[in-house]
Short mmCIF file of C-alpha atoms in Angstrom, two decimals:
data_model
loop_
_atom_site.label_atom_id
_atom_site.label_comp_id
_atom_site.label_asym_id
_atom_site.label_seq_id
_atom_site.Cartn_x
_atom_site.Cartn_y
_atom_site.Cartn_z
CA MET A 1 -12.97 -7.40 -45.21
CA PHE A 2 -16.29 -8.62 -43.80
CA LYS A 3 -17.76 -6.41 -41.10
CA PRO A 4 -20.38 -7.88 -38.75
CA PHE A 5 -23.77 -6.24 -38.41
CA VAL A 6 -23.84 -4.20 -35.19
CA ILE A 7 -27.20 -3.58 -33.55
CA LEU A 8 -28.46 -0.31 -32.10
CA VAL A 9 -29.52 0.13 -28.48
CA LEU A 10 -32.62 2.07 -27.43
CA SER A 11 -32.42 2.54 -23.67
CA PHE A 12 -35.54 2.76 -21.53
CA GLY A 13 -33.65 2.51 -18.24
CA PRO A 14 -32.75 -0.73 -16.45
CA ILE A 15 -35.19 -1.64 -13.68
CA MET A 16 -36.05 -5.02 -12.17
CA GLY A 17 -38.40 -6.81 -14.56
CA TRP A 18 -37.91 -4.33 -17.43
CA ALA A 19 -34.84 -3.17 -19.28
CA ASP A 20 -33.89 -2.18 -22.82
CA VAL A 21 -35.24 -2.80 -26.28
CA ILE A 22 -32.54 -3.71 -28.79
CA ASP A 23 -32.88 -3.76 -32.56
CA THR A 24 -31.55 -6.94 -34.23
CA THR A 25 -31.66 -8.56 -37.64
CA ALA A 26 -34.67 -10.58 -36.42
CA GLY A 27 -36.51 -7.47 -35.21
CA PRO A 28 -36.58 -5.64 -31.87
CA VAL A 29 -35.96 -7.74 -28.77
CA ARG A 30 -36.71 -6.96 -25.15
CA ILE A 31 -33.94 -7.48 -22.58
CA THR A 32 -35.53 -8.11 -19.17
CA GLN A 33 -33.52 -8.20 -15.96
CA MET A 34 -34.35 -11.40 -14.07
CA ALA A 35 -31.86 -11.29 -11.18
CA LYS A 36 -29.32 -8.77 -9.90
CA GLY A 37 -26.82 -8.30 -7.08
CA LEU A 38 -24.94 -11.49 -7.97
CA ASP A 39 -21.32 -12.13 -7.00
CA GLU A 40 -19.29 -13.54 -9.94
CA PRO A 41 -22.16 -15.52 -11.50
CA TRP A 42 -20.91 -18.32 -13.76
CA ALA A 43 -23.81 -20.41 -15.06
CA ILE A 44 -27.59 -20.60 -15.21
CA GLY A 45 -29.97 -23.52 -15.63
CA ILE A 46 -33.68 -23.13 -16.48
CA LEU A 47 -36.06 -25.67 -14.93
CA PRO A 48 -39.11 -27.00 -16.78
CA ASP A 49 -41.52 -24.91 -14.69
CA GLY A 50 -39.70 -21.63 -15.40
CA SER A 51 -37.80 -21.40 -12.13
CA TYR A 52 -34.03 -21.36 -12.43
CA VAL A 53 -30.71 -21.91 -10.67
CA ILE A 54 -27.53 -19.84 -10.74
CA THR A 55 -23.97 -20.73 -9.75
CA GLU A 56 -21.62 -18.17 -8.25
CA ARG A 57 -17.93 -18.93 -8.60
CA ASP A 58 -17.21 -18.46 -4.89
CA GLY A 59 -19.37 -21.52 -4.11
CA GLU A 60 -22.91 -20.18 -3.72
CA PHE A 61 -25.83 -21.84 -5.53
CA LEU A 62 -29.13 -19.96 -5.88
CA PHE A 63 -32.66 -21.12 -6.67
CA VAL A 64 -35.05 -18.47 -8.01
CA ASP A 65 -38.80 -18.95 -8.37
CA ASP A 66 -41.09 -16.04 -9.25
CA GLY A 67 -38.67 -13.53 -7.72
CA ASP A 68 -38.11 -15.56 -4.53
CA VAL A 69 -34.39 -16.33 -4.09
CA LYS A 70 -33.09 -19.21 -1.95
CA ARG A 71 -29.52 -20.21 -1.19
CA VAL A 72 -29.21 -23.93 -1.85
CA ARG A 73 -27.48 -26.11 0.75
CA GLY A 74 -25.73 -29.44 0.29
CA LEU A 75 -23.05 -28.34 -2.17
CA PRO A 76 -19.67 -30.01 -2.59
CA LYS A 77 -16.56 -28.32 -1.22
CA VAL A 78 -14.98 -26.15 -3.93
CA VAL A 79 -11.63 -24.41 -4.30
CA ALA A 80 -12.50 -20.85 -5.31
CA ASN A 81 -9.08 -19.81 -6.59
CA GLY A 82 -8.31 -17.87 -9.75
CA GLN A 83 -10.68 -19.17 -12.43
CA GLY A 84 -11.76 -22.12 -10.28
CA GLY A 85 -14.78 -22.47 -8.04
CA LEU A 86 -18.39 -23.53 -8.50
CA LEU A 87 -18.77 -23.38 -12.27
CA ASP A 88 -21.34 -24.93 -14.62
CA VAL A 89 -24.84 -26.27 -13.96
CA THR A 90 -26.88 -28.34 -16.43
CA ILE A 91 -30.43 -29.55 -15.87
CA ALA A 92 -30.90 -33.25 -16.60
CA ARG A 93 -33.13 -34.04 -19.57
CA ASN A 94 -35.36 -36.12 -17.29
CA PHE A 95 -35.43 -33.54 -14.48
CA SER A 96 -39.22 -33.69 -14.28
CA GLN A 97 -38.92 -37.32 -13.18
CA THR A 98 -35.59 -37.30 -11.28
CA ARG A 99 -35.01 -33.64 -10.25
CA GLU A 100 -31.34 -34.29 -11.04
CA LEU A 101 -28.84 -31.71 -12.19
CA PHE A 102 -25.12 -31.74 -12.99
CA LEU A 103 -22.52 -29.41 -11.51
CA THR A 104 -18.90 -28.81 -12.45
CA PHE A 105 -16.48 -27.33 -9.94
CA SER A 106 -12.83 -27.18 -8.92
CA LYS A 107 -12.50 -30.01 -6.41
CA PRO A 108 -9.79 -30.09 -3.72
CA GLN A 109 -7.15 -32.61 -4.75
CA LYS A 110 -3.64 -33.56 -3.77
CA GLY A 111 -1.45 -30.77 -5.04
CA GLY A 112 -4.30 -28.31 -5.54
CA ALA A 113 -7.59 -28.74 -7.39
CA GLY A 114 -9.06 -30.21 -10.54
CA THR A 115 -12.23 -30.02 -12.62
CA ALA A 116 -14.89 -32.36 -11.23
CA VAL A 117 -18.47 -33.31 -12.09
CA ALA A 118 -21.21 -34.05 -9.56
CA VAL A 119 -24.82 -35.11 -9.95
CA ALA A 120 -27.40 -34.31 -7.29
CA ARG A 121 -31.14 -34.05 -6.70
CA LEU A 122 -32.73 -30.64 -6.09
CA SER A 123 -35.31 -30.78 -3.32
CA GLU A 124 -38.93 -29.94 -4.10
CA SER A 125 -38.55 -26.78 -2.02
CA GLY A 126 -35.48 -25.78 -4.05
CA ASP A 127 -33.29 -25.08 -1.02
CA ARG A 128 -31.19 -28.27 -0.79
CA LEU A 129 -29.21 -30.73 -2.90
CA THR A 130 -29.50 -34.36 -1.86
CA ASN A 131 -27.81 -37.59 -2.92
CA LEU A 132 -24.84 -35.69 -4.31
CA ARG A 133 -22.24 -37.93 -5.99
CA VAL A 134 -18.97 -36.91 -7.61
CA ILE A 135 -18.93 -38.97 -10.81
CA PHE A 136 -15.70 -37.66 -12.35
CA GLU A 137 -12.61 -35.69 -11.43
CA ALA A 138 -9.75 -34.74 -13.71
CA ASP A 139 -6.40 -36.34 -13.00
CA PRO A 140 -3.89 -35.12 -12.06
CA GLY A 141 -4.79 -32.04 -10.00
CA GLY A 142 -2.86 -28.82 -10.29
CA SER A 143 -1.82 -25.96 -8.04
CA GLY A 144 -2.56 -23.17 -10.51
CA GLY A 145 -5.85 -21.31 -10.79
CA ARG A 146 -6.14 -21.24 -14.58
CA HIS A 147 -8.04 -23.00 -17.37
CA PHE A 148 -10.54 -25.31 -15.71
CA GLY A 149 -12.77 -25.26 -18.81
CA SER A 150 -15.85 -26.70 -17.19
CA ARG A 151 -19.00 -26.85 -19.28
CA VAL A 152 -21.13 -29.99 -19.07
CA VAL A 153 -23.62 -30.99 -21.78
CA GLU A 154 -26.00 -33.97 -21.73
CA ALA A 155 -26.38 -35.69 -25.10
CA SER A 156 -29.63 -37.25 -26.27
CA ASP A 157 -28.35 -40.73 -25.29
CA GLY A 158 -27.78 -39.57 -21.70
CA THR A 159 -23.99 -39.41 -21.89
CA LEU A 160 -22.22 -36.31 -20.62
CA PHE A 161 -19.64 -34.18 -22.42
CA VAL A 162 -17.38 -32.16 -20.13
CA THR A 163 -14.80 -29.57 -21.23
CA ILE A 164 -11.47 -29.38 -19.39
CA GLY A 165 -8.76 -26.76 -19.92
CA ASP A 166 -5.02 -27.33 -20.05
CA ARG A 167 -4.62 -25.75 -16.56
CA GLY A 168 -2.01 -23.37 -17.98
CA ASP A 169 0.44 -26.20 -18.74
CA ARG A 170 0.39 -26.20 -22.54
CA PRO A 171 1.99 -29.60 -23.31
CA ASN A 172 -0.75 -31.30 -21.28
CA ALA A 173 -3.21 -30.74 -24.13
CA GLN A 174 -1.29 -33.19 -26.37
CA ASP A 175 -0.65 -35.74 -23.60
CA ARG A 176 -3.57 -38.17 -23.50
CA SER A 177 -2.28 -39.87 -20.35
CA ASN A 178 -4.01 -37.06 -18.41
CA HIS A 179 -7.35 -35.26 -18.77
CA MET A 180 -6.00 -31.74 -19.31
CA GLY A 181 -6.98 -29.90 -22.49
CA THR A 182 -9.71 -32.36 -23.46
CA VAL A 183 -13.39 -32.91 -23.93
CA ILE A 184 -14.36 -36.05 -22.05
CA ARG A 185 -17.46 -38.24 -22.40
CA ILE A 186 -18.88 -40.28 -19.54
CA ASN A 187 -22.14 -41.95 -18.61
CA ARG A 188 -24.43 -40.37 -16.03
CA ASP A 189 -23.00 -42.67 -13.35
CA GLY A 190 -19.41 -41.78 -14.28
CA SER A 191 -18.66 -45.02 -16.13
CA ILE A 192 -17.01 -45.06 -19.57
CA PRO A 193 -19.24 -45.41 -22.68
CA SER A 194 -18.27 -48.49 -24.67
CA ASP A 195 -17.90 -46.51 -27.91
CA ASN A 196 -15.47 -43.84 -26.66
CA PRO A 197 -12.65 -43.48 -29.22
CA PHE A 198 -9.69 -44.38 -26.97
CA ASN A 199 -11.18 -47.17 -24.87
CA ASN A 200 -8.64 -49.77 -25.92
CA GLU A 201 -5.48 -47.69 -26.25
CA ALA A 202 -2.69 -48.11 -23.71
CA ASP A 203 -1.66 -45.05 -21.67
CA VAL A 204 -4.67 -43.02 -22.88
CA ARG A 205 -7.44 -41.93 -20.54
CA PRO A 206 -10.58 -43.73 -21.76
CA GLU A 207 -12.86 -40.79 -20.92
CA ILE A 208 -11.22 -38.62 -23.62
CA TRP A 209 -13.48 -37.75 -26.57
CA SER A 210 -11.21 -35.09 -28.15
CA PHE A 211 -7.98 -33.34 -27.17
CA GLY A 212 -5.69 -30.44 -28.06
CA HIS A 213 -7.90 -27.81 -26.41
CA ARG A 214 -6.68 -24.75 -24.50
CA ASN A 215 -9.60 -23.61 -22.33
CA PRO A 216 -13.09 -24.42 -23.67
CA GLN A 217 -15.67 -22.48 -21.65
CA GLY A 218 -18.71 -22.78 -23.93
CA ALA A 219 -20.44 -25.93 -25.19
CA ASP A 220 -23.77 -26.99 -26.68
CA LEU A 221 -25.35 -29.48 -29.06
CA ASP A 222 -26.60 -28.35 -32.46
CA LEU A 223 -29.93 -29.38 -33.94
CA GLN A 224 -28.31 -32.56 -35.33
CA GLY A 225 -26.98 -33.50 -31.88
CA ARG A 226 -23.36 -32.60 -32.66
CA LEU A 227 -21.19 -30.98 -29.98
CA TRP A 228 -19.77 -27.48 -30.49
CA VAL A 229 -17.36 -25.72 -28.14
CA SER A 230 -15.96 -22.20 -27.88
CA GLU A 231 -12.52 -21.85 -26.39
CA HIS A 232 -10.07 -19.18 -25.38
CA GLY A 233 -6.95 -18.71 -27.45
CA ALA A 234 -3.92 -16.87 -26.22
CA LYS A 235 -3.38 -13.43 -27.76
CA GLY A 236 -5.75 -13.95 -30.69
CA GLY A 237 -6.92 -17.33 -31.86
CA ASP A 238 -10.17 -17.75 -29.91
CA GLU A 239 -12.04 -20.59 -31.58
CA ILE A 240 -15.34 -22.32 -32.22
CA ASN A 241 -14.87 -26.02 -32.91
CA LEU A 242 -17.20 -28.76 -34.10
CA ILE A 243 -16.12 -31.72 -31.98
CA ARG A 244 -15.42 -35.07 -33.61
CA PRO A 245 -14.60 -38.22 -31.61
CA GLY A 246 -10.87 -38.88 -31.35
CA ALA A 247 -9.90 -35.61 -33.06
CA ASN A 248 -6.90 -33.45 -32.14
CA TYR A 249 -7.66 -29.69 -32.11
CA GLY A 250 -4.01 -28.73 -32.18
CA TRP A 251 -3.20 -26.72 -29.07
CA PRO A 252 -0.37 -25.82 -28.50
CA VAL A 253 1.14 -27.13 -31.74
CA ILE A 254 -1.06 -24.97 -33.98
CA SER A 255 -2.96 -21.76 -33.24
CA TYR A 256 -4.13 -18.56 -34.92
CA GLY A 257 -2.91 -16.61 -31.90
CA VAL A 258 0.48 -15.76 -30.44
CA HIS A 259 1.89 -15.86 -26.94
CA TYR A 260 1.22 -12.77 -24.81
CA SER A 261 4.91 -11.97 -25.26
CA GLY A 262 4.24 -11.75 -29.01
CA HIS A 263 6.24 -14.88 -29.82
CA LYS A 264 4.92 -17.50 -32.22
CA ILE A 265 2.96 -20.45 -30.86
CA GLY A 266 4.03 -23.93 -31.95
CA GLU A 267 4.43 -24.71 -35.65
CA GLY A 268 1.97 -22.30 -37.24
CA THR A 269 -1.76 -22.40 -38.06
CA SER A 270 -2.10 -25.88 -39.56
CA LYS A 271 -0.62 -29.37 -39.42
CA ALA A 272 -1.65 -32.70 -40.88
CA GLY A 273 -3.81 -34.70 -38.45
CA MET A 274 -4.98 -31.63 -36.54
CA GLU A 275 -8.40 -29.99 -36.88
CA GLN A 276 -9.06 -26.47 -38.10
CA PRO A 277 -11.54 -24.29 -36.17
CA GLU A 278 -14.93 -23.62 -37.74
CA HIS A 279 -14.31 -19.96 -36.89
CA TYR A 280 -11.62 -18.00 -35.05
CA TRP A 281 -11.37 -14.47 -33.68
CA ASP A 282 -8.33 -12.25 -33.87
CA PRO A 283 -8.24 -10.12 -31.80
CA SER A 284 -9.61 -12.33 -29.05
CA ILE A 285 -13.12 -11.69 -27.75
CA ALA A 286 -12.68 -14.00 -24.70
CA PRO A 287 -15.56 -16.35 -25.57
CA SER A 288 -17.46 -18.07 -22.79
CA GLY A 289 -21.00 -19.47 -22.91
CA LEU A 290 -22.32 -20.93 -26.18
CA VAL A 291 -25.83 -21.91 -27.27
CA VAL A 292 -27.04 -23.20 -30.64
CA TYR A 293 -30.51 -21.70 -31.09
CA SER A 294 -33.59 -23.83 -31.89
CA GLY A 295 -35.47 -21.15 -33.83
CA LYS A 296 -38.55 -21.38 -31.58
CA LEU A 297 -39.12 -17.62 -31.13
CA TRP A 298 -36.82 -16.33 -33.88
CA PRO A 299 -37.03 -18.68 -36.89
CA ALA A 300 -34.42 -16.64 -38.77
CA TRP A 301 -31.84 -17.65 -36.14
CA LYS A 302 -32.54 -21.37 -36.27
CA GLY A 303 -29.33 -23.39 -35.95
CA ASP A 304 -27.12 -20.35 -35.33
CA PRO A 305 -24.52 -20.42 -32.53
CA PHE A 306 -24.56 -17.53 -30.05
CA VAL A 307 -21.38 -16.89 -28.04
CA GLY A 308 -20.84 -14.50 -25.15
CA SER A 309 -17.82 -12.16 -25.16
CA LEU A 310 -16.16 -11.42 -21.84
CA LYS A 311 -13.72 -8.92 -23.39
CA PHE A 312 -15.81 -6.81 -25.77
CA ASP A 313 -19.17 -7.03 -23.95
CA TYR A 314 -21.50 -8.43 -26.57
CA ILE A 315 -23.23 -11.60 -27.75
CA ALA A 316 -21.94 -12.84 -31.10
CA ARG A 317 -24.30 -14.55 -33.53
CA LEU A 318 -22.60 -16.77 -36.08
CA SER A 319 -24.04 -18.28 -39.21
CA GLY A 320 -23.25 -19.62 -42.67
CA ALA A 321 -20.79 -21.99 -44.25
CA PRO A 322 -18.03 -21.22 -43.67
CA LEU A 323 -19.15 -20.08 -40.24
CA ARG A 324 -18.64 -16.38 -39.52
CA GLU A 325 -19.73 -13.75 -37.02
CA VAL A 326 -22.66 -11.95 -38.63
CA GLU A 327 -24.16 -9.95 -35.76
CA GLN A 328 -23.24 -8.39 -32.44
CA ILE A 329 -26.02 -8.04 -29.87
CA LYS A 330 -24.73 -5.31 -27.61
CA GLY A 331 -26.09 -3.04 -24.92
CA PRO A 332 -25.61 -2.02 -21.28
CA GLU A 333 -26.78 -5.48 -20.22
CA THR A 334 -24.08 -7.41 -22.14
CA GLU A 335 -21.12 -6.40 -19.97
CA ARG A 336 -18.85 -9.49 -19.71
CA VAL A 337 -21.26 -12.20 -20.89
CA ARG A 338 -20.33 -15.42 -19.06
CA ASP A 339 -23.15 -17.85 -19.90
CA ILE A 340 -25.93 -18.01 -22.47
CA VAL A 341 -28.71 -20.61 -22.63
CA GLU A 342 -32.07 -21.23 -24.28
CA ALA A 343 -35.08 -21.66 -22.00
CA PRO A 344 -37.82 -24.22 -22.75
CA ASP A 345 -40.01 -21.45 -24.20
CA GLY A 346 -37.33 -20.39 -26.69
CA SER A 347 -36.24 -17.22 -24.88
CA ILE A 348 -32.50 -16.62 -24.60
CA TRP A 349 -31.07 -16.04 -21.12
CA PHE A 350 -27.59 -14.75 -20.37
CA ILE A 351 -25.36 -13.82 -17.46
CA SER A 352 -23.55 -10.48 -17.27
CA VAL A 353 -20.65 -10.75 -14.84
CA GLY A 354 -20.00 -7.04 -15.19
CA ASN A 355 -23.52 -6.19 -13.99
CA GLY A 356 -23.83 -9.12 -11.58
CA ALA A 357 -27.14 -9.92 -13.26
CA VAL A 358 -29.18 -12.40 -15.31
CA TYR A 359 -31.20 -11.22 -18.31
CA ARG A 360 -33.85 -12.75 -20.57
CA MET A 361 -34.19 -11.90 -24.25
CA THR A 362 -37.64 -12.15 -25.87
CA PRO A 363 -39.28 -10.64 -28.97
CA SER A 364 -40.48 -7.09 -28.34
CA PRO A 365 -44.17 -6.43 -29.09
#
């Protein structure tokens, strides 16, 4: 059986601005602490000038510039319940011209809350959002606090992909009359792109790009512009999927996991007309953030997906065809990795929920 390469940790003591050096297949890397003392951090967005923003699930939004931290005002009302709250943040591709960013959050709705997307402008001072508009909200809402999904990715054509979980109601993921258990695609103003796969089908939500998902909490574009997502399985069966328009990813009809009771899920691991994952984990690692690396600082990692593990406290690097986990980047800083992104300079940033901190990974001299 294939065993992934596990890195070694050389600890120099975590202090603000300096942390550990970790040995990897691409050489030693420095893990630098960039922010600490965070309360349930969920996502990070790096601005073109090197400043950055952080969401906290309870509804706080932070702007950090050269060590100066500001709490940002002007946020939408969120329902911070269970897995819901203020969730993803994505910096618009044309931020330098518009100062716009995208937020996902659990929005109050009749009967509970649902995944929503807002666009807003960050003030020059970094302490306020202005002109905030909610451009999408999942329908219907739900009273439970599970499976909001909630990553947002801007494609090169300006459309937005948004991941939405099944909200804990498994059959929803095969019912295209609602948004649960889907990846949706919308324009930046919330309108429906003319080439969405289900635009002209009766009783199907036209925003749907793919369906049959359980709870996708990681998403990014690869170097060819294709969308990849990582999603939570049940007991086993965590997946990475390459998303194709109109495709059915099988949940809960097929899965490589089982129910927490130990009972079989659906009809097995495959069925005609349903997609197979590019990779799955059993046992589950609880995958969250996902980034496909450009190769800017580490050419050997070009095109490889990196996925954070909330359960086993490491960053997985995957590579090859078929795709497989080939390396685990692990140290004191990788406790419950929630988000992972690439900065404009090619450094890799990640959030540790367990440490309440943000870290930056760069080559070590």
